[in-house]
Backbone atoms as SQL, in Angstrom:
CREATE TABLE atoms (id INTEGER PRIMARY KEY, chain TEXT, resi INTEGER, resn TEXT, atom TEXT, x REAL, y REAL, z REAL);
INSERT INTO atoms VALUES
  (1, 'A', 1, 'MET', 'N', 107.806, 32.770, 23.317),
  (2, 'A', 1, 'MET', 'CA', 106.948, 32.437, 24.436),
  (3, 'A', 1, 'MET', 'C', 105.514, 32.920, 24.184),
  (4, 'A', 2, 'SER', 'N', 105.380, 34.090, 23.588),
  (5, 'A', 2, 'SER', 'CA', 104.060, 34.640, 23.315),
  (6, 'A', 2, 'SER', 'C', 103.274, 33.730, 22.376),
  (7, 'A', 3, 'PHE', 'N', 103.947, 33.152, 21.389),
  (8, 'A', 3, 'PHE', 'CA', 103.291, 32.237, 20.465),
  (9, 'A', 3, 'PHE', 'C', 102.748, 31.017, 21.200),
  (10, 'A', 4, 'LEU', 'N', 103.540, 30.478, 22.122),
  (11, 'A', 4, 'LEU', 'CA', 103.107, 29.297, 22.873),
  (12, 'A', 4, 'LEU', 'C', 101.911, 29.612, 23.771),
  (13, 'A', 5, 'ILE', 'N', 101.917, 30.797, 24.381),
  (14, 'A', 5, 'ILE', 'CA', 100.793, 31.196, 25.222),
  (15, 'A', 5, 'ILE', 'C', 99.531, 31.329, 24.377),
  (16, 'A', 6, 'ASN', 'N', 99.636, 31.969, 23.229),
  (17, 'A', 6, 'ASN', 'CA', 98.473, 32.130, 22.358),
  (18, 'A', 6, 'ASN', 'C', 97.993, 30.791, 21.794),
  (19, 'A', 7, 'MET', 'N', 98.910, 29.914, 21.483),
  (20, 'A', 7, 'MET', 'CA', 98.538, 28.586, 21.003),
  (21, 'A', 7, 'MET', 'C', 97.833, 27.806, 22.109),
  (22, 'A', 8, 'GLY', 'N', 98.341, 27.904, 23.317),
  (23, 'A', 8, 'GLY', 'CA', 97.698, 27.246, 24.455),
  (24, 'A', 8, 'GLY', 'C', 96.295, 27.785, 24.698),
  (25, 'A', 9, 'LYS', 'N', 96.132, 29.101, 24.565),
  (26, 'A', 9, 'LYS', 'CA', 94.806, 29.699, 24.724),
  (27, 'A', 9, 'LYS', 'C', 93.844, 29.186, 23.660),
  (28, 'A', 10, 'ALA', 'N', 94.316, 29.057, 22.425),
  (29, 'A', 10, 'ALA', 'CA', 93.467, 28.561, 21.336),
  (30, 'A', 10, 'ALA', 'C', 93.041, 27.117, 21.593),
  (31, 'A', 11, 'ILE', 'N', 93.959, 26.289, 22.039),
  (32, 'A', 11, 'ILE', 'CA', 93.644, 24.887, 22.324),
  (33, 'A', 11, 'ILE', 'C', 92.673, 24.788, 23.501),
  (34, 'A', 12, 'THR', 'N', 92.876, 25.632, 24.518),
  (35, 'A', 12, 'THR', 'CA', 91.970, 25.646, 25.662),
  (36, 'A', 12, 'THR', 'C', 90.570, 26.060, 25.242),
  (37, 'A', 13, 'LEU', 'N', 90.474, 27.055, 24.377),
  (38, 'A', 13, 'LEU', 'CA', 89.168, 27.493, 23.890),
  (39, 'A', 13, 'LEU', 'C', 88.468, 26.384, 23.110),
  (40, 'A', 14, 'ILE', 'N', 89.209, 25.657, 22.306),
  (41, 'A', 14, 'ILE', 'CA', 88.636, 24.533, 21.561),
  (42, 'A', 14, 'ILE', 'C', 88.115, 23.464, 22.527),
  (43, 'A', 15, 'ALA', 'N', 88.878, 23.201, 23.582),
  (44, 'A', 15, 'ALA', 'CA', 88.438, 22.210, 24.572),
  (45, 'A', 15, 'ALA', 'C', 87.146, 22.657, 25.251),
  (46, 'A', 16, 'TRP', 'N', 87.070, 23.953, 25.625),
  (47, 'A', 16, 'TRP', 'CA', 85.843, 24.484, 26.237),
  (48, 'A', 16, 'TRP', 'C', 84.668, 24.334, 25.280),
  (49, 'A', 17, 'LEU', 'N', 84.889, 24.643, 24.011),
  (50, 'A', 17, 'LEU', 'CA', 83.812, 24.546, 23.026),
  (51, 'A', 17, 'LEU', 'C', 83.327, 23.108, 22.863),
  (52, 'A', 18, 'MET', 'N', 84.249, 22.162, 22.858),
  (53, 'A', 18, 'MET', 'CA', 83.862, 20.749, 22.755),
  (54, 'A', 18, 'MET', 'C', 83.050, 20.322, 23.970),
  (55, 'A', 19, 'MET', 'N', 83.474, 20.728, 25.154),
  (56, 'A', 19, 'MET', 'CA', 82.757, 20.343, 26.366),
  (57, 'A', 19, 'MET', 'C', 81.381, 21.008, 26.417),
  (58, 'A', 20, 'ALA', 'N', 81.288, 22.266, 25.972),
  (59, 'A', 20, 'ALA', 'CA', 79.997, 22.962, 25.941),
  (60, 'A', 20, 'ALA', 'C', 79.074, 22.330, 24.903),
  (61, 'A', 21, 'TYR', 'N', 79.613, 21.989, 23.753),
  (62, 'A', 21, 'TYR', 'CA', 78.815, 21.320, 22.714),
  (63, 'A', 21, 'TYR', 'C', 78.257, 20.004, 23.234),
  (64, 'A', 22, 'ASN', 'N', 79.068, 19.298, 24.011),
  (65, 'A', 22, 'ASN', 'CA', 78.631, 18.032, 24.582),
  (66, 'A', 22, 'ASN', 'C', 77.455, 18.234, 25.541),
  (67, 'A', 23, 'LEU', 'N', 77.373, 19.377, 26.195),
  (68, 'A', 23, 'LEU', 'CA', 76.229, 19.647, 27.073),
  (69, 'A', 23, 'LEU', 'C', 74.946, 19.844, 26.271),
  (70, 'A', 24, 'VAL', 'N', 75.071, 20.500, 25.109),
  (71, 'A', 24, 'VAL', 'CA', 73.906, 20.798, 24.277),
  (72, 'A', 24, 'VAL', 'C', 73.497, 19.583, 23.441),
  (73, 'A', 25, 'MET', 'N', 74.460, 18.984, 22.797),
  (74, 'A', 25, 'MET', 'CA', 74.241, 17.812, 21.935),
  (75, 'A', 25, 'MET', 'C', 75.171, 16.692, 22.416),
  (76, 'A', 26, 'PRO', 'N', 74.747, 15.939, 23.420),
  (77, 'A', 26, 'PRO', 'CA', 75.652, 14.941, 24.020),
  (78, 'A', 26, 'PRO', 'C', 76.141, 13.891, 23.012),
  (79, 'A', 27, 'PHE', 'N', 77.419, 13.605, 23.124),
  (80, 'A', 27, 'PHE', 'CA', 77.996, 12.526, 22.327),
  (81, 'A', 27, 'PHE', 'C', 77.509, 11.201, 22.899),
  (82, 'A', 28, 'THR', 'N', 77.424, 10.193, 22.062),
  (83, 'A', 28, 'THR', 'CA', 76.966, 8.892, 22.526),
  (84, 'A', 28, 'THR', 'C', 78.115, 8.122, 23.161),
  (85, 'A', 29, 'GLY', 'N', 77.767, 7.253, 24.058),
  (86, 'A', 29, 'GLY', 'CA', 78.764, 6.374, 24.665),
  (87, 'A', 29, 'GLY', 'C', 79.573, 7.038, 25.746),
  (88, 'A', 30, 'ASN', 'N', 80.729, 6.458, 25.958),
  (89, 'A', 30, 'ASN', 'CA', 81.604, 6.900, 27.048),
  (90, 'A', 30, 'ASN', 'C', 82.200, 8.286, 26.813),
  (91, 'A', 31, 'ILE', 'N', 82.350, 8.697, 25.563),
  (92, 'A', 31, 'ILE', 'CA', 82.983, 9.993, 25.292),
  (93, 'A', 31, 'ILE', 'C', 82.155, 11.137, 25.877),
  (94, 'A', 32, 'GLY', 'N', 80.836, 11.025, 25.832),
  (95, 'A', 32, 'GLY', 'CA', 79.971, 12.048, 26.415),
  (96, 'A', 32, 'GLY', 'C', 80.139, 12.129, 27.918),
  (97, 'A', 33, 'ILE', 'N', 80.226, 10.980, 28.565),
  (98, 'A', 33, 'ILE', 'CA', 80.417, 10.933, 30.017),
  (99, 'A', 33, 'ILE', 'C', 81.779, 11.493, 30.389),
  (100, 'A', 34, 'ILE', 'N', 82.795, 11.105, 29.641),
  (101, 'A', 34, 'ILE', 'CA', 84.154, 11.588, 29.906),
  (102, 'A', 34, 'ILE', 'C', 84.228, 13.100, 29.749),
  (103, 'A', 35, 'LEU', 'N', 83.589, 13.629, 28.704),
  (104, 'A', 35, 'LEU', 'CA', 83.609, 15.082, 28.507),
  (105, 'A', 35, 'LEU', 'C', 82.878, 15.818, 29.632),
  (106, 'A', 36, 'ASN', 'N', 81.801, 15.240, 30.164),
  (107, 'A', 36, 'ASN', 'CA', 81.119, 15.856, 31.303),
  (108, 'A', 36, 'ASN', 'C', 82.001, 15.857, 32.545),
  (109, 'A', 37, 'ILE', 'N', 82.700, 14.760, 32.779),
  (110, 'A', 37, 'ILE', 'CA', 83.628, 14.690, 33.911),
  (111, 'A', 37, 'ILE', 'C', 84.752, 15.704, 33.726),
  (112, 'A', 38, 'LEU', 'N', 85.299, 15.782, 32.514),
  (113, 'A', 38, 'LEU', 'CA', 86.366, 16.750, 32.234),
  (114, 'A', 38, 'LEU', 'C', 85.880, 18.186, 32.412),
  (115, 'A', 39, 'LEU', 'N', 84.636, 18.459, 32.057),
  (116, 'A', 39, 'LEU', 'CA', 84.082, 19.799, 32.251),
  (117, 'A', 39, 'LEU', 'C', 84.054, 20.150, 33.731),
  (118, 'A', 40, 'GLY', 'N', 83.612, 19.224, 34.555),
  (119, 'A', 40, 'GLY', 'CA', 83.591, 19.464, 35.994),
  (120, 'A', 40, 'GLY', 'C', 84.984, 19.698, 36.560),
  (121, 'A', 41, 'ILE', 'N', 85.933, 18.866, 36.162),
  (122, 'A', 41, 'ILE', 'CA', 87.315, 19.007, 36.629),
  (123, 'A', 41, 'ILE', 'C', 87.912, 20.325, 36.133),
  (124, 'A', 42, 'THR', 'N', 87.654, 20.663, 34.876),
  (125, 'A', 42, 'THR', 'CA', 88.174, 21.914, 34.308),
  (126, 'A', 42, 'THR', 'C', 87.618, 23.116, 35.051),
  (127, 'A', 43, 'CYS', 'N', 86.332, 23.113, 35.339),
  (128, 'A', 43, 'CYS', 'CA', 85.733, 24.237, 36.085),
  (129, 'A', 43, 'CYS', 'C', 86.373, 24.376, 37.465),
  (130, 'A', 44, 'LEU', 'N', 86.555, 23.245, 38.171),
  (131, 'A', 44, 'LEU', 'CA', 87.187, 23.298, 39.491),
  (132, 'A', 44, 'LEU', 'C', 88.623, 23.825, 39.413),
  (133, 'A', 45, 'MET', 'N', 89.375, 23.317, 38.471),
  (134, 'A', 45, 'MET', 'CA', 90.777, 23.739, 38.340),
  (135, 'A', 45, 'MET', 'C', 90.879, 25.218, 37.984),
  (136, 'A', 46, 'HIS', 'N', 90.025, 25.672, 37.092),
  (137, 'A', 46, 'HIS', 'CA', 90.089, 27.066, 36.678),
  (138, 'A', 46, 'HIS', 'C', 89.590, 27.997, 37.779),
  (139, 'A', 47, 'CYS', 'N', 88.644, 27.545, 38.600),
  (140, 'A', 47, 'CYS', 'CA', 88.246, 28.338, 39.777),
  (141, 'A', 47, 'CYS', 'C', 89.420, 28.459, 40.746),
  (142, 'A', 48, 'PHE', 'N', 90.139, 27.376, 40.928),
  (143, 'A', 48, 'PHE', 'CA', 91.337, 27.393, 41.769),
  (144, 'A', 48, 'PHE', 'C', 92.375, 28.367, 41.210),
  (145, 'A', 49, 'GLN', 'N', 92.545, 28.383, 39.894),
  (146, 'A', 49, 'GLN', 'CA', 93.492, 29.301, 39.276),
  (147, 'A', 49, 'GLN', 'C', 93.050, 30.752, 39.408),
  (148, 'A', 50, 'VAL', 'N', 91.744, 31.005, 39.380),
  (149, 'A', 50, 'VAL', 'CA', 91.239, 32.363, 39.606),
  (150, 'A', 50, 'VAL', 'C', 91.584, 32.806, 41.021),
  (151, 'A', 51, 'ALA', 'N', 91.446, 31.910, 41.988),
  (152, 'A', 51, 'ALA', 'CA', 91.803, 32.238, 43.369),
  (153, 'A', 51, 'ALA', 'C', 93.294, 32.542, 43.495),
  (154, 'A', 52, 'ILE', 'N', 94.120, 31.746, 42.850),
  (155, 'A', 52, 'ILE', 'CA', 95.567, 31.996, 42.849),
  (156, 'A', 52, 'ILE', 'C', 95.863, 33.341, 42.204),
  (157, 'A', 53, 'PHE', 'N', 95.226, 33.600, 41.086),
  (158, 'A', 53, 'PHE', 'CA', 95.396, 34.861, 40.375),
  (159, 'A', 53, 'PHE', 'C', 95.075, 36.036, 41.289),
  (160, 'A', 54, 'HIS', 'N', 93.963, 35.959, 41.991),
  (161, 'A', 54, 'HIS', 'CA', 93.559, 37.048, 42.882),
  (162, 'A', 54, 'HIS', 'C', 94.588, 37.252, 43.993),
  (163, 'A', 55, 'MET', 'N', 95.036, 36.157, 44.608),
  (164, 'A', 55, 'MET', 'CA', 95.991, 36.277, 45.713),
  (165, 'A', 55, 'MET', 'C', 97.336, 36.827, 45.256),
  (166, 'A', 56, 'LEU', 'N', 97.792, 36.427, 44.091),
  (167, 'A', 56, 'LEU', 'CA', 99.114, 36.832, 43.624),
  (168, 'A', 56, 'LEU', 'C', 99.145, 38.227, 43.004),
  (169, 'A', 57, 'PHE', 'N', 98.101, 38.601, 42.268),
  (170, 'A', 57, 'PHE', 'CA', 98.163, 39.794, 41.442),
  (171, 'A', 57, 'PHE', 'C', 97.326, 40.971, 41.935),
  (172, 'A', 58, 'LYS', 'N', 96.533, 40.808, 43.006),
  (173, 'A', 58, 'LYS', 'CA', 95.647, 41.901, 43.432),
  (174, 'A', 58, 'LYS', 'C', 96.415, 43.140, 43.848),
  (175, 'A', 59, 'ASN', 'N', 97.607, 42.977, 44.390),
  (176, 'A', 59, 'ASN', 'CA', 98.407, 44.126, 44.820),
  (177, 'A', 59, 'ASN', 'C', 99.335, 44.642, 43.724),
  (178, 'A', 60, 'LEU', 'N', 99.480, 43.884, 42.654),
  (179, 'A', 60, 'LEU', 'CA', 100.427, 44.249, 41.600),
  (180, 'A', 60, 'LEU', 'C', 99.767, 44.889, 40.386),
  (181, 'A', 61, 'LEU', 'N', 98.506, 44.553, 40.133),
  (182, 'A', 61, 'LEU', 'CA', 97.787, 45.055, 38.961),
  (183, 'A', 61, 'LEU', 'C', 96.401, 45.527, 39.366),
  (184, 'A', 62, 'THR', 'N', 95.845, 46.423, 38.577),
  (185, 'A', 62, 'THR', 'CA', 94.440, 46.777, 38.743),
  (186, 'A', 62, 'THR', 'C', 93.624, 45.721, 38.006),
  (187, 'A', 63, 'LEU', 'N', 92.869, 44.945, 38.768),
  (188, 'A', 63, 'LEU', 'CA', 92.154, 43.820, 38.194),
  (189, 'A', 63, 'LEU', 'C', 90.701, 44.175, 37.931),
  (190, 'A', 64, 'ARG', 'N', 90.235, 43.779, 36.748),
  (191, 'A', 64, 'ARG', 'CA', 88.839, 43.986, 36.362),
  (192, 'A', 64, 'ARG', 'C', 88.158, 42.625, 36.246),
  (193, 'A', 65, 'LYS', 'N', 86.842, 42.662, 36.117),
  (194, 'A', 65, 'LYS', 'CA', 86.091, 41.411, 35.993),
  (195, 'A', 65, 'LYS', 'C', 86.540, 40.611, 34.779),
  (196, 'A', 66, 'GLN', 'N', 86.868, 41.299, 33.695),
  (197, 'A', 66, 'GLN', 'CA', 87.277, 40.569, 32.490),
  (198, 'A', 66, 'GLN', 'C', 88.628, 39.885, 32.677),
  (199, 'A', 67, 'ASP', 'N', 89.469, 40.407, 33.573),
  (200, 'A', 67, 'ASP', 'CA', 90.731, 39.722, 33.873),
  (201, 'A', 67, 'ASP', 'C', 90.458, 38.381, 34.543),
  (202, 'A', 68, 'TYR', 'N', 89.527, 38.398, 35.503),
  (203, 'A', 68, 'TYR', 'CA', 89.149, 37.149, 36.171),
  (204, 'A', 68, 'TYR', 'C', 88.512, 36.169, 35.182),
  (205, 'A', 69, 'LEU', 'N', 87.686, 36.676, 34.292),
  (206, 'A', 69, 'LEU', 'CA', 87.038, 35.832, 33.290),
  (207, 'A', 69, 'LEU', 'C', 88.075, 35.206, 32.358),
  (208, 'A', 70, 'GLN', 'N', 89.076, 35.994, 31.978),
  (209, 'A', 70, 'GLN', 'CA', 90.136, 35.450, 31.116),
  (210, 'A', 70, 'GLN', 'C', 90.882, 34.321, 31.802),
  (211, 'A', 71, 'VAL', 'N', 91.177, 34.514, 33.090),
  (212, 'A', 71, 'VAL', 'CA', 91.883, 33.467, 33.828),
  (213, 'A', 71, 'VAL', 'C', 90.987, 32.235, 33.956),
  (214, 'A', 72, 'PHE', 'N', 89.687, 32.442, 34.174),
  (215, 'A', 72, 'PHE', 'CA', 88.788, 31.290, 34.271),
  (216, 'A', 72, 'PHE', 'C', 88.742, 30.520, 32.952),
  (217, 'A', 73, 'ILE', 'N', 88.688, 31.223, 31.849),
  (218, 'A', 73, 'ILE', 'CA', 88.566, 30.550, 30.552),
  (219, 'A', 73, 'ILE', 'C', 89.890, 29.919, 30.118),
  (220, 'A', 74, 'PHE', 'N', 90.976, 30.676, 30.210),
  (221, 'A', 74, 'PHE', 'CA', 92.245, 30.210, 29.642),
  (222, 'A', 74, 'PHE', 'C', 93.219, 29.641, 30.670),
  (223, 'A', 75, 'GLY', 'N', 92.899, 29.725, 31.949),
  (224, 'A', 75, 'GLY', 'CA', 93.698, 29.085, 32.988),
  (225, 'A', 75, 'GLY', 'C', 95.141, 29.539, 33.057),
  (226, 'A', 76, 'VAL', 'N', 96.023, 28.579, 33.059),
  (227, 'A', 76, 'VAL', 'CA', 97.443, 28.836, 33.269),
  (228, 'A', 76, 'VAL', 'C', 98.039, 29.730, 32.172),
  (229, 'A', 77, 'PHE', 'N', 97.469, 29.684, 30.987),
  (230, 'A', 77, 'PHE', 'CA', 98.000, 30.511, 29.906),
  (231, 'A', 77, 'PHE', 'C', 97.750, 31.994, 30.175),
  (232, 'A', 78, 'SER', 'N', 96.618, 32.318, 30.791),
  (233, 'A', 78, 'SER', 'CA', 96.389, 33.713, 31.197),
  (234, 'A', 78, 'SER', 'C', 97.285, 34.085, 32.372),
  (235, 'A', 79, 'LEU', 'N', 97.487, 33.149, 33.295),
  (236, 'A', 79, 'LEU', 'CA', 98.384, 33.425, 34.413),
  (237, 'A', 79, 'LEU', 'C', 99.781, 33.763, 33.907),
  (238, 'A', 80, 'LEU', 'N', 100.228, 33.039, 32.901),
  (239, 'A', 80, 'LEU', 'CA', 101.549, 33.331, 32.322),
  (240, 'A', 80, 'LEU', 'C', 101.575, 34.710, 31.659),
  (241, 'A', 81, 'SER', 'N', 100.482, 35.100, 31.009),
  (242, 'A', 81, 'SER', 'CA', 100.408, 36.420, 30.377),
  (243, 'A', 81, 'SER', 'C', 100.485, 37.526, 31.427),
  (244, 'A', 82, 'TYR', 'N', 99.732, 37.365, 32.514),
  (245, 'A', 82, 'TYR', 'CA', 99.753, 38.383, 33.562),
  (246, 'A', 82, 'TYR', 'C', 101.094, 38.405, 34.282),
  (247, 'A', 83, 'ARG', 'N', 101.722, 37.256, 34.417),
  (248, 'A', 83, 'ARG', 'CA', 103.068, 37.194, 35.014),
  (249, 'A', 83, 'ARG', 'C', 104.048, 37.998, 34.165),
  (250, 'A', 84, 'ARG', 'N', 103.974, 37.828, 32.856),
  (251, 'A', 84, 'ARG', 'CA', 104.844, 38.588, 31.954),
  (252, 'A', 84, 'ARG', 'C', 104.589, 40.083, 32.095),
  (253, 'A', 85, 'GLN', 'N', 103.320, 40.451, 32.243),
  (254, 'A', 85, 'GLN', 'CA', 102.955, 41.865, 32.399),
  (255, 'A', 85, 'GLN', 'C', 103.549, 42.444, 33.685),
  (256, 'A', 86, 'VAL', 'N', 103.483, 41.701, 34.768),
  (257, 'A', 86, 'VAL', 'CA', 104.033, 42.163, 36.050),
  (258, 'A', 86, 'VAL', 'C', 105.551, 42.260, 35.969),
  (259, 'A', 87, 'LEU', 'N', 106.191, 41.297, 35.341),
  (260, 'A', 87, 'LEU', 'CA', 107.649, 41.357, 35.190),
  (261, 'A', 87, 'LEU', 'C', 108.083, 42.543, 34.320),
  (262, 'A', 88, 'ALA', 'N', 107.315, 42.840, 33.300),
  (263, 'A', 88, 'ALA', 'CA', 107.619, 43.994, 32.456),
  (264, 'A', 88, 'ALA', 'C', 107.466, 45.299, 33.251),
  (265, 'A', 89, 'GLN', 'N', 106.454, 45.376, 34.110),
  (266, 'A', 89, 'GLN', 'CA', 106.275, 46.551, 34.959),
  (267, 'A', 89, 'GLN', 'C', 107.429, 46.702, 35.926),
  (268, 'A', 90, 'ALA', 'N', 107.884, 45.583, 36.479),
  (269, 'A', 90, 'ALA', 'CA', 108.987, 45.626, 37.443),
  (270, 'A', 90, 'ALA', 'C', 110.279, 46.101, 36.780),
  (271, 'A', 91, 'LYS', 'N', 110.504, 45.712, 35.548),
  (272, 'A', 91, 'LYS', 'CA', 111.706, 46.156, 34.823),
  (273, 'A', 91, 'LYS', 'C', 111.635, 47.652, 34.499),
  (274, 'A', 92, 'ALA', 'N', 110.406, 48.143, 34.270),
  (275, 'A', 92, 'ALA', 'CA', 110.237, 49.557, 33.921),
  (276, 'A', 92, 'ALA', 'C', 110.490, 50.462, 35.114),
  (277, 'A', 93, 'HIS', 'N', 110.269, 49.936, 36.317),
  (278, 'A', 93, 'HIS', 'CA', 110.459, 50.772, 37.514),
  (279, 'A', 93, 'HIS', 'C', 111.803, 50.615, 38.060);
């Protein structure tokens, strides 16, 4: 499972880099427009995931700004990592 989470994070990072590159050096044609739309949708979805993260984990973990940033960047893959961390804590107690 850890391999899949890390692979998902790597693919998500590549997608972010492509969308950011498109902002600096826009691709020609429809691909540039599509990447801009995807960037907007990705930002909205990841903001929603940050809100979910805060509601679910604020009482279970000590959250720092970098935790929120990780969830914003990597989305569901970070949520799965933090879920595993909470489950491991629950087993320890």
